PDB file of C-alpha atoms in Angstrom:
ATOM      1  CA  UNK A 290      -3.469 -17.578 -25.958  1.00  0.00           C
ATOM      2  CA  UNK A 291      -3.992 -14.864 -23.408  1.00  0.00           C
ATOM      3  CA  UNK A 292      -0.847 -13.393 -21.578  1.00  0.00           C
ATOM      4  CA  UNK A 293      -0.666 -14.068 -17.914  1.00  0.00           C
ATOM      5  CA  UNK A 294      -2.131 -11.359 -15.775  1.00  0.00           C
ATOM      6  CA  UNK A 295      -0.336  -9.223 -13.368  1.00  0.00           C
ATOM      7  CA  UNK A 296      -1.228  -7.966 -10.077  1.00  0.00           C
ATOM      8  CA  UNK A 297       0.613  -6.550  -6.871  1.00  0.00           C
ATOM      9  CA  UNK A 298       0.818  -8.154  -3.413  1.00  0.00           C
ATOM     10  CA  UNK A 299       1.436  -5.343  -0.152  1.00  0.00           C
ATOM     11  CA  UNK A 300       2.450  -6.090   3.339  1.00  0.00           C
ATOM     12  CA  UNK A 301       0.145  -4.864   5.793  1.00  0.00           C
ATOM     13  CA  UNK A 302       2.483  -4.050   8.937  1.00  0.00           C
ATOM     14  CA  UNK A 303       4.204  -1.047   8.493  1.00  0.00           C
ATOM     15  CA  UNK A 304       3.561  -1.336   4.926  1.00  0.00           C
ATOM     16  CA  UNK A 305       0.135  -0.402   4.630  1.00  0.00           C
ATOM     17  CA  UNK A 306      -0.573   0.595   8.018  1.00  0.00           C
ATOM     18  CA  UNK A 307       1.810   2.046  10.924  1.00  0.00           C
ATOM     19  CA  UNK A 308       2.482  -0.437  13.167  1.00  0.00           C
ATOM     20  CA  UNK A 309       0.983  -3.963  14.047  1.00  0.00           C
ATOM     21  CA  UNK A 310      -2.117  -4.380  13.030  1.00  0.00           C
ATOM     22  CA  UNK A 311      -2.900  -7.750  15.393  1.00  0.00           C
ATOM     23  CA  UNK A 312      -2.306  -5.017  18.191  1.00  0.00           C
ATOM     24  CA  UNK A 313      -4.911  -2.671  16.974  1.00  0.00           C
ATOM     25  CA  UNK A 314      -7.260  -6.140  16.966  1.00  0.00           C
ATOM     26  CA  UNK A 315      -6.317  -6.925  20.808  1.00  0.00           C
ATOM     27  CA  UNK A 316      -7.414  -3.744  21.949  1.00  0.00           C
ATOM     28  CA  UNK A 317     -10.602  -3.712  20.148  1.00  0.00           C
ATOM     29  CA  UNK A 318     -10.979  -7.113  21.928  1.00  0.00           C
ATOM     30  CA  UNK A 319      -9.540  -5.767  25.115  1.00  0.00           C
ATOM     31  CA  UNK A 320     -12.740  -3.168  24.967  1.00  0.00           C
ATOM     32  CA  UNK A 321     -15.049  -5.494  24.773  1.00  0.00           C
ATOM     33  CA  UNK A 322     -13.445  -7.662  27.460  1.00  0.00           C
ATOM     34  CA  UNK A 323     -12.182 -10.739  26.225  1.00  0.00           C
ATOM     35  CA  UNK A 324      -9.106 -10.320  28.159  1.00  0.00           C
ATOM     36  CA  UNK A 325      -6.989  -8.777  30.605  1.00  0.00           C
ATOM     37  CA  UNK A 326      -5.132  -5.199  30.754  1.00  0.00           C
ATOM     38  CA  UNK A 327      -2.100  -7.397  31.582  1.00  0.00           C
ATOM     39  CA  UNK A 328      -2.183  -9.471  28.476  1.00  0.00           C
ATOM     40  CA  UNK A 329      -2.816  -6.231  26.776  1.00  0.00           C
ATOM     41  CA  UNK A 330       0.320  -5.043  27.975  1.00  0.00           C
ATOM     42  CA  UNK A 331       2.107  -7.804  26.669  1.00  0.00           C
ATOM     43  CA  UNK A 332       0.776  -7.023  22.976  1.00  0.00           C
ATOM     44  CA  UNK A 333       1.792  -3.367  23.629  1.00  0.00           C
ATOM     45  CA  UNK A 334       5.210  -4.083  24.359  1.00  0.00           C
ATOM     46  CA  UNK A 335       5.426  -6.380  21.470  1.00  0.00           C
ATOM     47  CA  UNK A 336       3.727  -4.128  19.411  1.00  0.00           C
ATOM     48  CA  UNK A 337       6.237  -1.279  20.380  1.00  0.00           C
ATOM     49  CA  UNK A 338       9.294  -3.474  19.218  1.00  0.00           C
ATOM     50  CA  UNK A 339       8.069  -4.564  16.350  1.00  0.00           C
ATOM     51  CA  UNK A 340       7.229  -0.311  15.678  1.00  0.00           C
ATOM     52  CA  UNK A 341      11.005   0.505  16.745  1.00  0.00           C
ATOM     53  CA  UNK A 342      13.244  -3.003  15.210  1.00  0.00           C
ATOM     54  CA  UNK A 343      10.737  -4.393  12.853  1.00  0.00           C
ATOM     55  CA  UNK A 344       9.532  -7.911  12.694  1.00  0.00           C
ATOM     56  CA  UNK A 345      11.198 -11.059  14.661  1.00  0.00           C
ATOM     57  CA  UNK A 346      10.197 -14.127  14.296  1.00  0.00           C
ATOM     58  CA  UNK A 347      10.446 -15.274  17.881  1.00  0.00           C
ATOM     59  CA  UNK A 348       7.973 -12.707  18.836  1.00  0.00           C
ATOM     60  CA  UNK A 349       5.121 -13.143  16.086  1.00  0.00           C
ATOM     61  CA  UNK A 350       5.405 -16.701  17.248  1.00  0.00           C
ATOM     62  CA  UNK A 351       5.024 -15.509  20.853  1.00  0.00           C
ATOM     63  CA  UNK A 352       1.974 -13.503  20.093  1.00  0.00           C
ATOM     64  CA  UNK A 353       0.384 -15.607  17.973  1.00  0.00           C
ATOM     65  CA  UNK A 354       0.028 -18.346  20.445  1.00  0.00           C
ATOM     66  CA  UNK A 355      -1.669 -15.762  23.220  1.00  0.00           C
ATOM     67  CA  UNK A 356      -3.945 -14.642  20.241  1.00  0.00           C
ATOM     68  CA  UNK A 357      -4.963 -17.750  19.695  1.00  0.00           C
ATOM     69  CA  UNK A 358      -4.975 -18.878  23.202  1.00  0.00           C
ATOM     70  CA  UNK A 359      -7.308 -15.533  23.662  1.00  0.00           C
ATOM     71  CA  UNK A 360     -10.010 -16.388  21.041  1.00  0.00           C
ATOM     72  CA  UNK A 361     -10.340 -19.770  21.535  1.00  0.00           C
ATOM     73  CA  UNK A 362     -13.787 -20.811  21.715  1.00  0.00           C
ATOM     74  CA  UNK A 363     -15.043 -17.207  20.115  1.00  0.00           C
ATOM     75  CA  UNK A 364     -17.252 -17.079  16.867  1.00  0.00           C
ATOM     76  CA  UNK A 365     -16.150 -16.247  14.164  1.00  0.00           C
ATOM     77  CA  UNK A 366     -18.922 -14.179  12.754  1.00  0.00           C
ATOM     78  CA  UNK A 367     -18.092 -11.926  16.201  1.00  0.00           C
ATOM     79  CA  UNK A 368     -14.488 -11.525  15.266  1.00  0.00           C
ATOM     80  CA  UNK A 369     -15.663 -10.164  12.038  1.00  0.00           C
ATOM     81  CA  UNK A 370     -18.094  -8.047  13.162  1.00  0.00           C
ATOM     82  CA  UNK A 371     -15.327  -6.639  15.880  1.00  0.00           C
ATOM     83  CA  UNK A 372     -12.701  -6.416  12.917  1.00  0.00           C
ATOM     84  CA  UNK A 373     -14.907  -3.943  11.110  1.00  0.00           C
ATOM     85  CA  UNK A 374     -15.375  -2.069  14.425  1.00  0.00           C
ATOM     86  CA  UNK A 375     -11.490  -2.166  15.195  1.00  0.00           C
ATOM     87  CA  UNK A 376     -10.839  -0.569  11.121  1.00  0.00           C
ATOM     88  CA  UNK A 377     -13.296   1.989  12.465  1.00  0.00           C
ATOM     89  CA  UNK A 378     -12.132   2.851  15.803  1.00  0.00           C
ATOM     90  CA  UNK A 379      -8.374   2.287  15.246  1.00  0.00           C
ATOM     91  CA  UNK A 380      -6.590   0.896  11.776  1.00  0.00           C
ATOM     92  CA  UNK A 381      -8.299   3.404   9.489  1.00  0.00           C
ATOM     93  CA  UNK A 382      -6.102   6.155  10.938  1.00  0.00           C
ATOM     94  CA  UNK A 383      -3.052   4.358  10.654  1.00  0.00           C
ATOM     95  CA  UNK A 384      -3.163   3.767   7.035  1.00  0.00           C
ATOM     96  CA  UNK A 385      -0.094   5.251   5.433  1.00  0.00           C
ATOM     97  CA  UNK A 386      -1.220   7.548   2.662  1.00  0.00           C
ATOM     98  CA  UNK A 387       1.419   7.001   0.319  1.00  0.00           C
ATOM     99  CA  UNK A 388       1.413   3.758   0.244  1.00  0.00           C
ATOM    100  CA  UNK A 389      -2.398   3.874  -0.176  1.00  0.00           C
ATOM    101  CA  UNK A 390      -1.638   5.734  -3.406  1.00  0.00           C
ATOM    102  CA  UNK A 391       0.576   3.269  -4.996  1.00  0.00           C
ATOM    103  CA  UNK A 392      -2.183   0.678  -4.404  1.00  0.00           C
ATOM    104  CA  UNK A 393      -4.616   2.978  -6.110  1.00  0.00           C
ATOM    105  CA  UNK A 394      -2.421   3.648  -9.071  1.00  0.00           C
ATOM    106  CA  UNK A 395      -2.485  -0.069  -9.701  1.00  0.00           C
ATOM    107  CA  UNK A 396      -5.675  -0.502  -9.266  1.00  0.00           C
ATOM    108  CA  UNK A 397      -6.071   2.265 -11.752  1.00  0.00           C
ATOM    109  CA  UNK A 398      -4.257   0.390 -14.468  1.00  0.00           C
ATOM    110  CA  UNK A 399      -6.659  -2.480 -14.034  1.00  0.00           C
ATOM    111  CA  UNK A 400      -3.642  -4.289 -11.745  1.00  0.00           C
ATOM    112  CA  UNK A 401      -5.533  -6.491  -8.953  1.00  0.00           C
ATOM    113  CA  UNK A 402      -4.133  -5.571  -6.092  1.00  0.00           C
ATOM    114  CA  UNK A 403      -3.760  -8.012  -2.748  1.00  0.00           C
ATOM    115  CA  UNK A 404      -3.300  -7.786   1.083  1.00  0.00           C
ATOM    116  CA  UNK A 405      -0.486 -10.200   2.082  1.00  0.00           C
ATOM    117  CA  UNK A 406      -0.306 -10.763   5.897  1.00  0.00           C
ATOM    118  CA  UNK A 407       0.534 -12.624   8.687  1.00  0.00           C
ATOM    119  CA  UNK A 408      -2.269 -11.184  10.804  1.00  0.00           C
ATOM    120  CA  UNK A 409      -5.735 -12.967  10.980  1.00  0.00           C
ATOM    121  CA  UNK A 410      -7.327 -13.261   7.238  1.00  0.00           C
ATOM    122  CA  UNK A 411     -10.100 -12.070   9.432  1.00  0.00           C
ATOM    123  CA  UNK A 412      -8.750  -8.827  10.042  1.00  0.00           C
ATOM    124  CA  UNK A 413      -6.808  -8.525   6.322  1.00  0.00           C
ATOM    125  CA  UNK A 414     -10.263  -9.442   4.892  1.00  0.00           C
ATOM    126  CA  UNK A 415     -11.694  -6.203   6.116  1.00  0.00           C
ATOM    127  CA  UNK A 416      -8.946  -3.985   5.629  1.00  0.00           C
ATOM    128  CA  UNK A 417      -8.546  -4.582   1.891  1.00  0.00           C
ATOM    129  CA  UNK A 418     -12.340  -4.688   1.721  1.00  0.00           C
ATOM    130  CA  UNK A 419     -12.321  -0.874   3.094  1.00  0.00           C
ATOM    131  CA  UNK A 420      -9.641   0.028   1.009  1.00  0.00           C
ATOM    132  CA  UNK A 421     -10.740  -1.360  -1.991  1.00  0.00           C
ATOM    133  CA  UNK A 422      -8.357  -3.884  -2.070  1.00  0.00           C
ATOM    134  CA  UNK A 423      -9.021  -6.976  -4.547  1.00  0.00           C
ATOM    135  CA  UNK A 424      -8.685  -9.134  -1.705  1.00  0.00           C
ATOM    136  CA  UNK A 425      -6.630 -10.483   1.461  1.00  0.00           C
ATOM    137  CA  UNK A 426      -4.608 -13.725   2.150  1.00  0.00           C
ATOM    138  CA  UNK A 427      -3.727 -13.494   5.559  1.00  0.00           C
ATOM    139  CA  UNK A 428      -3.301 -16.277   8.681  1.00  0.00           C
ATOM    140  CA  UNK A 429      -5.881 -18.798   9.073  1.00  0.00           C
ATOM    141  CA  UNK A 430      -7.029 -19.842  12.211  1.00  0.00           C
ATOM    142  CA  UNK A 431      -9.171 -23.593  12.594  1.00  0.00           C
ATOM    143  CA  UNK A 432     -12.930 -23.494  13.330  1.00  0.00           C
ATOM    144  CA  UNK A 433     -15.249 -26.011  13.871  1.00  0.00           C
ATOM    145  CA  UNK A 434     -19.343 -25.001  13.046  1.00  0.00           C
ATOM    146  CA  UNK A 435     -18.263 -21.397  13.236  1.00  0.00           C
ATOM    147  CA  UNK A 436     -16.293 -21.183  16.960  1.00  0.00           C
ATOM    148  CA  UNK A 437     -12.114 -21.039  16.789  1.00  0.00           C
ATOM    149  CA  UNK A 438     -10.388 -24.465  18.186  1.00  0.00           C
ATOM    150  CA  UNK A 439      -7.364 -22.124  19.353  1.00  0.00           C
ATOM    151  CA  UNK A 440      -5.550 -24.002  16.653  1.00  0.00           C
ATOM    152  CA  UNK A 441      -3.831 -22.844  12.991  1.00  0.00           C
ATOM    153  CA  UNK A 442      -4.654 -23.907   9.835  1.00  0.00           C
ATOM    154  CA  UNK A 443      -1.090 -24.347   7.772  1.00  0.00           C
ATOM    155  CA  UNK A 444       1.018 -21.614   9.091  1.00  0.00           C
ATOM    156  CA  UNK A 445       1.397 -18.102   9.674  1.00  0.00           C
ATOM    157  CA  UNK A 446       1.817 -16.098   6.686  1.00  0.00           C
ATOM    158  CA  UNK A 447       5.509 -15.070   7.590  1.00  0.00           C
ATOM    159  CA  UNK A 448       8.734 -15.166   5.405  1.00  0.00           C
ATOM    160  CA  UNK A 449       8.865 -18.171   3.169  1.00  0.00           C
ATOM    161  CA  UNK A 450       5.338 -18.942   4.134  1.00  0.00           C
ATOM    162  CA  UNK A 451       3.783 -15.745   2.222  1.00  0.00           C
ATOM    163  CA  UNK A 452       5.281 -16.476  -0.288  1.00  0.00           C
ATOM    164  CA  UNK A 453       4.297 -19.839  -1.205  1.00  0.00           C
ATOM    165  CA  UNK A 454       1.200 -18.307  -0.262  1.00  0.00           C
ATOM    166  CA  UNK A 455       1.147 -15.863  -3.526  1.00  0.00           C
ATOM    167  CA  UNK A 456       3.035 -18.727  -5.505  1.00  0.00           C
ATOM    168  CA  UNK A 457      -0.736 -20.670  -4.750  1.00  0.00           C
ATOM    169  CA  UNK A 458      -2.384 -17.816  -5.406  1.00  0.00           C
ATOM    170  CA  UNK A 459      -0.528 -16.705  -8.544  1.00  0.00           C
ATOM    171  CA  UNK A 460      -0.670 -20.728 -10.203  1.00  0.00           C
ATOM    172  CA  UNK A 461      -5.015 -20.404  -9.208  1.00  0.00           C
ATOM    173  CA  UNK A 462      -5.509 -17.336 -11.134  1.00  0.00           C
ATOM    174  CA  UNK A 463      -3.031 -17.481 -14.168  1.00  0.00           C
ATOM    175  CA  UNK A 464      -0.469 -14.711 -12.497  1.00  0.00           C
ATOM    176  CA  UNK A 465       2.877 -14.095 -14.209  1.00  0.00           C
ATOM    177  CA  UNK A 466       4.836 -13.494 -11.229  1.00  0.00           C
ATOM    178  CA  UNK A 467       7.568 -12.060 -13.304  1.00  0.00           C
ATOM    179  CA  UNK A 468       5.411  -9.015 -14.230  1.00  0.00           C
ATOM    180  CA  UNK A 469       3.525  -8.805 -10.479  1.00  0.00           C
ATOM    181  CA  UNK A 470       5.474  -6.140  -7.764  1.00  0.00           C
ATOM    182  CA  UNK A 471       5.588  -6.844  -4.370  1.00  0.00           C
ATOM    183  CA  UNK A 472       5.402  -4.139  -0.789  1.00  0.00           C
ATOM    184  CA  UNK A 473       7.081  -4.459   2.024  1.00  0.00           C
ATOM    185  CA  UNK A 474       9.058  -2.927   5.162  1.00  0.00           C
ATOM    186  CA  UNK A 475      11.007  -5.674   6.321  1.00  0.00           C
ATOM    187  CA  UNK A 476      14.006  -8.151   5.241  1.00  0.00           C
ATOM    188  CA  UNK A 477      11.536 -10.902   6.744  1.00  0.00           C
ATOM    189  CA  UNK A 478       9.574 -10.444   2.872  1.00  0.00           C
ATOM    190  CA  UNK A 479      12.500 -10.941   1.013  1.00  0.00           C
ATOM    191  CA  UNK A 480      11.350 -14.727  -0.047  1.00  0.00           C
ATOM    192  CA  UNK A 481       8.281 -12.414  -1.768  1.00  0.00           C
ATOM    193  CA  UNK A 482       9.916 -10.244  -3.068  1.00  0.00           C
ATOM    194  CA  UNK A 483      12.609 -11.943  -4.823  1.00  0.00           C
ATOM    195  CA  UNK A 484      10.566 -14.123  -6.527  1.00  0.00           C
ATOM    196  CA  UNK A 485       8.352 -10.914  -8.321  1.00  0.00           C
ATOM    197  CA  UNK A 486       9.307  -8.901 -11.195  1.00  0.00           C
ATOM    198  CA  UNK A 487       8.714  -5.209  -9.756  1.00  0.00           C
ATOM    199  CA  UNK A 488       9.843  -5.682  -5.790  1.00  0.00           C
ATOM    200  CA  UNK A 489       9.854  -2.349  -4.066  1.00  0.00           C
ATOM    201  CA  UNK A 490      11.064  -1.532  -0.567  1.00  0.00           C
ATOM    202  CA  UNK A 491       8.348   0.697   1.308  1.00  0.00           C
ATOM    203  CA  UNK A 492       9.660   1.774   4.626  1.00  0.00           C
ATOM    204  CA  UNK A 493      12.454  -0.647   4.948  1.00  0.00           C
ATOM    205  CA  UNK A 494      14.223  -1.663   7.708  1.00  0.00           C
ATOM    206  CA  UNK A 495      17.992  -1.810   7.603  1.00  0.00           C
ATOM    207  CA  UNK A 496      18.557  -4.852   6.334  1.00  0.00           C
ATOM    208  CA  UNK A 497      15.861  -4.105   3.287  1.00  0.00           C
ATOM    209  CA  UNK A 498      17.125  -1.164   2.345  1.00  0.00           C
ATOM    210  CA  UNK A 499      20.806  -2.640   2.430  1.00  0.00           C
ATOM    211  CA  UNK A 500      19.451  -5.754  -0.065  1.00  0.00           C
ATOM    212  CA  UNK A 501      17.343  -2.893  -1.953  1.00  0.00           C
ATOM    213  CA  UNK A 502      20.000  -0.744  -2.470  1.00  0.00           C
ATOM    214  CA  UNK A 503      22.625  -3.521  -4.137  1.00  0.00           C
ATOM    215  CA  UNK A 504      19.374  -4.595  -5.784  1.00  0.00           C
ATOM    216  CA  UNK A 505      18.639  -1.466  -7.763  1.00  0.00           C
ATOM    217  CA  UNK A 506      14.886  -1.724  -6.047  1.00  0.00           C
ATOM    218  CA  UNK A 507      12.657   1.253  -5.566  1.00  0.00           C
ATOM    219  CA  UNK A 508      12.816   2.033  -2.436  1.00  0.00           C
ATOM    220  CA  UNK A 509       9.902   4.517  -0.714  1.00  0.00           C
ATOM    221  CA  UNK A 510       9.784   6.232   2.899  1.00  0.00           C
ATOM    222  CA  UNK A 511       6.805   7.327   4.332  1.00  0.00           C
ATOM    223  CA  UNK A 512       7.518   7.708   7.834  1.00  0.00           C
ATOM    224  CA  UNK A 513       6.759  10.998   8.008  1.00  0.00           C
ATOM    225  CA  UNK A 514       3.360  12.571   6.525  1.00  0.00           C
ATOM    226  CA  UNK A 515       5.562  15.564   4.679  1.00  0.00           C
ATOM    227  CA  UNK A 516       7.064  13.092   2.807  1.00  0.00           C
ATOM    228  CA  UNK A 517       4.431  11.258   2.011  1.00  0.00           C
ATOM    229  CA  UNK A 518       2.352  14.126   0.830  1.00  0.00           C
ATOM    230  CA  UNK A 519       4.774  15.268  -1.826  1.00  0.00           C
ATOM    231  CA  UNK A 520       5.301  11.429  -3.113  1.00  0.00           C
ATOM    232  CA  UNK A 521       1.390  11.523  -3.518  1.00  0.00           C
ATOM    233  CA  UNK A 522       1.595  14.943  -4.997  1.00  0.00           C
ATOM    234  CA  UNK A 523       3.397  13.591  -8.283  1.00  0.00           C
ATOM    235  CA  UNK A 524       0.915  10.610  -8.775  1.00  0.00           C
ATOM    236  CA  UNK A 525      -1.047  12.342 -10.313  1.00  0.00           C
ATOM    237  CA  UNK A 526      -4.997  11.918 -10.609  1.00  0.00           C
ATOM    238  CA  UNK A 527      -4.227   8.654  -8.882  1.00  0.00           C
ATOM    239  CA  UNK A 528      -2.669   9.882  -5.773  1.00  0.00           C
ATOM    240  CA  UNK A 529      -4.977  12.514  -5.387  1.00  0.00           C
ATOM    241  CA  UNK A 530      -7.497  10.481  -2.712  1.00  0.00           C
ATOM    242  CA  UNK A 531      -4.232   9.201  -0.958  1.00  0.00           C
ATOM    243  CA  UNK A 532      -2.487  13.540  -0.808  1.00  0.00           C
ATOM    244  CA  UNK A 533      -5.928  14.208   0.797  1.00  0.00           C
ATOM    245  CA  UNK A 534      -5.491  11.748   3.376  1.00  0.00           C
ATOM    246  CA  UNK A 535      -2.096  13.214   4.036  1.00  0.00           C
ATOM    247  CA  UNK A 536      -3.159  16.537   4.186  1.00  0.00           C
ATOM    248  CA  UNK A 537      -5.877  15.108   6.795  1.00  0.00           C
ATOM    249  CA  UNK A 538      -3.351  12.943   9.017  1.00  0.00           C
ATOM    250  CA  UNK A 539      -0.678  15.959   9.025  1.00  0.00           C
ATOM    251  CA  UNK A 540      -3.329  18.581  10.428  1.00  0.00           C
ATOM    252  CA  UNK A 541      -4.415  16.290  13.399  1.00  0.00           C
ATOM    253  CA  UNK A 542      -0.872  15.175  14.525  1.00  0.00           C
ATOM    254  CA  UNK A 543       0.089  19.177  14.165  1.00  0.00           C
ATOM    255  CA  UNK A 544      -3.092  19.558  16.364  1.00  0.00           C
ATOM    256  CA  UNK A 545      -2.147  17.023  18.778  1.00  0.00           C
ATOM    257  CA  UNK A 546       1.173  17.196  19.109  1.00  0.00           C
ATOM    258  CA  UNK A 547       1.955  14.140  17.861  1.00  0.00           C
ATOM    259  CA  UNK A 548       5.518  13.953  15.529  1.00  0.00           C
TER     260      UNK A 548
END
């Protein structure tokens, strides 16, 4: 009989990409006026906590319910169409190099690899379609003939959630779980990656890297692009797409000032 396949399942906020990625997707939508500069203000401030303390529960809920308050009644095919623009004009940049190369050096070994997010599978589609991603699971939200009902289907792919999510995913395609790894920043993940062979803290919050550390996990930073590049730097032929992109992101922010 063949032996259960392997793959590896990432976060996406502050995993993959700095910051919150449902953010990045209001403004696009703020551009092309779907709503106000004040309820963009309210996903800016919520965005900005969830940059400085990580994620809380109470205010994914909070935004969640505006979100899909805001694109009630919307098309679907238009979301899409504005998630590619938003990779474009916003999320591209944010992707965090290093953590861009550990995908690729699975995806290298033949490993699928898989965006697992509690942002719209709209949005998570795209971004691990540009990245060359295997694929997305991400939150689903209900449509009926192609407009959004303002209404979810199941939950949001948060904590316990995500995981059952890869569970599914992993009993649908023949996945050993035991030899899959699992991404993430934040103690919120913990129900994913406890239940994988390889989990790895990437950017971890405090409570992470607490549970890492008495764990014996892997545990990478890649807050800042310095580090990052020399992480890349010992991948290998792998890594060397992702130390490009480092090289790339450190000469603008040294350009603009940014730290």
């Amino acid at each position: 009989m063949p032996q259960p396949a392997e793959a590896a399942f990432f976060d996406l906020d502050n995993t993959m990409v700095r910051g919150a990625s449902l953010y990045y997707l209001a403004r696009g939508l703020h551009a092309r006026h779907f709503f106000s500069r004040r309820e963009l203000q309210l996903f800016a401030r919520r965005s900005l906590h969830f940059a400085l303390r990580g994620e809380n529960l109470g205010h994914l809920v909070e935004v969640r319910e505006l979100a899909l308050a805001l694109v009630a009644g919307h098309r679907t095919a238009d979301l899409r169409a504005i998630g590619e623009e938003v990779y474009d004009e916003y999320v591209g940049a944010k992707v965090r190099p290093g953590t861009q190369a550990l995908a690729s050096r699975h995806l290298a070994a033949g490993v699928p690899v898989w965006l697992v997010t509690a942002a719209p599978v709209e949005l998570a589609d795209v971004i691990a379609r540009r990245l060359g991603l295997t694929g997305a699971l991400g939150t689903v939200a209900e449509n009926v003939d192609g407009t959004y009902t303002g209404r979810l289907i199941g939950e949001p792919l948060h904590g316990e959630a995500k995981a059952r999510a890869v569970r599914d995913l992993a009993a649908r395609r023949g996945l050993d779980l035991a030899r899959c790894a699992a991404y993430s920043d934040s103690a919120n993940d913990l129900p994913l990656l406890s239940m994988v062979g390889q989990p790895v803290a990437v950017n971890p919050d405090a409570t992470l890297r607490r549970h890492a550390a008495a764990h014996g996990w892997p545990v990478h930073e890649f807050r800042h692009w310095r580090t990052a590049a020399r992480w890349t730097a010992r991948l290998g032929t792998a890594g060397l797409a992702g130390a490009a992109a480092v090289s790339l992101v450190g000469l603008v922010q040294r350009r603009s000032g940014r730290p």
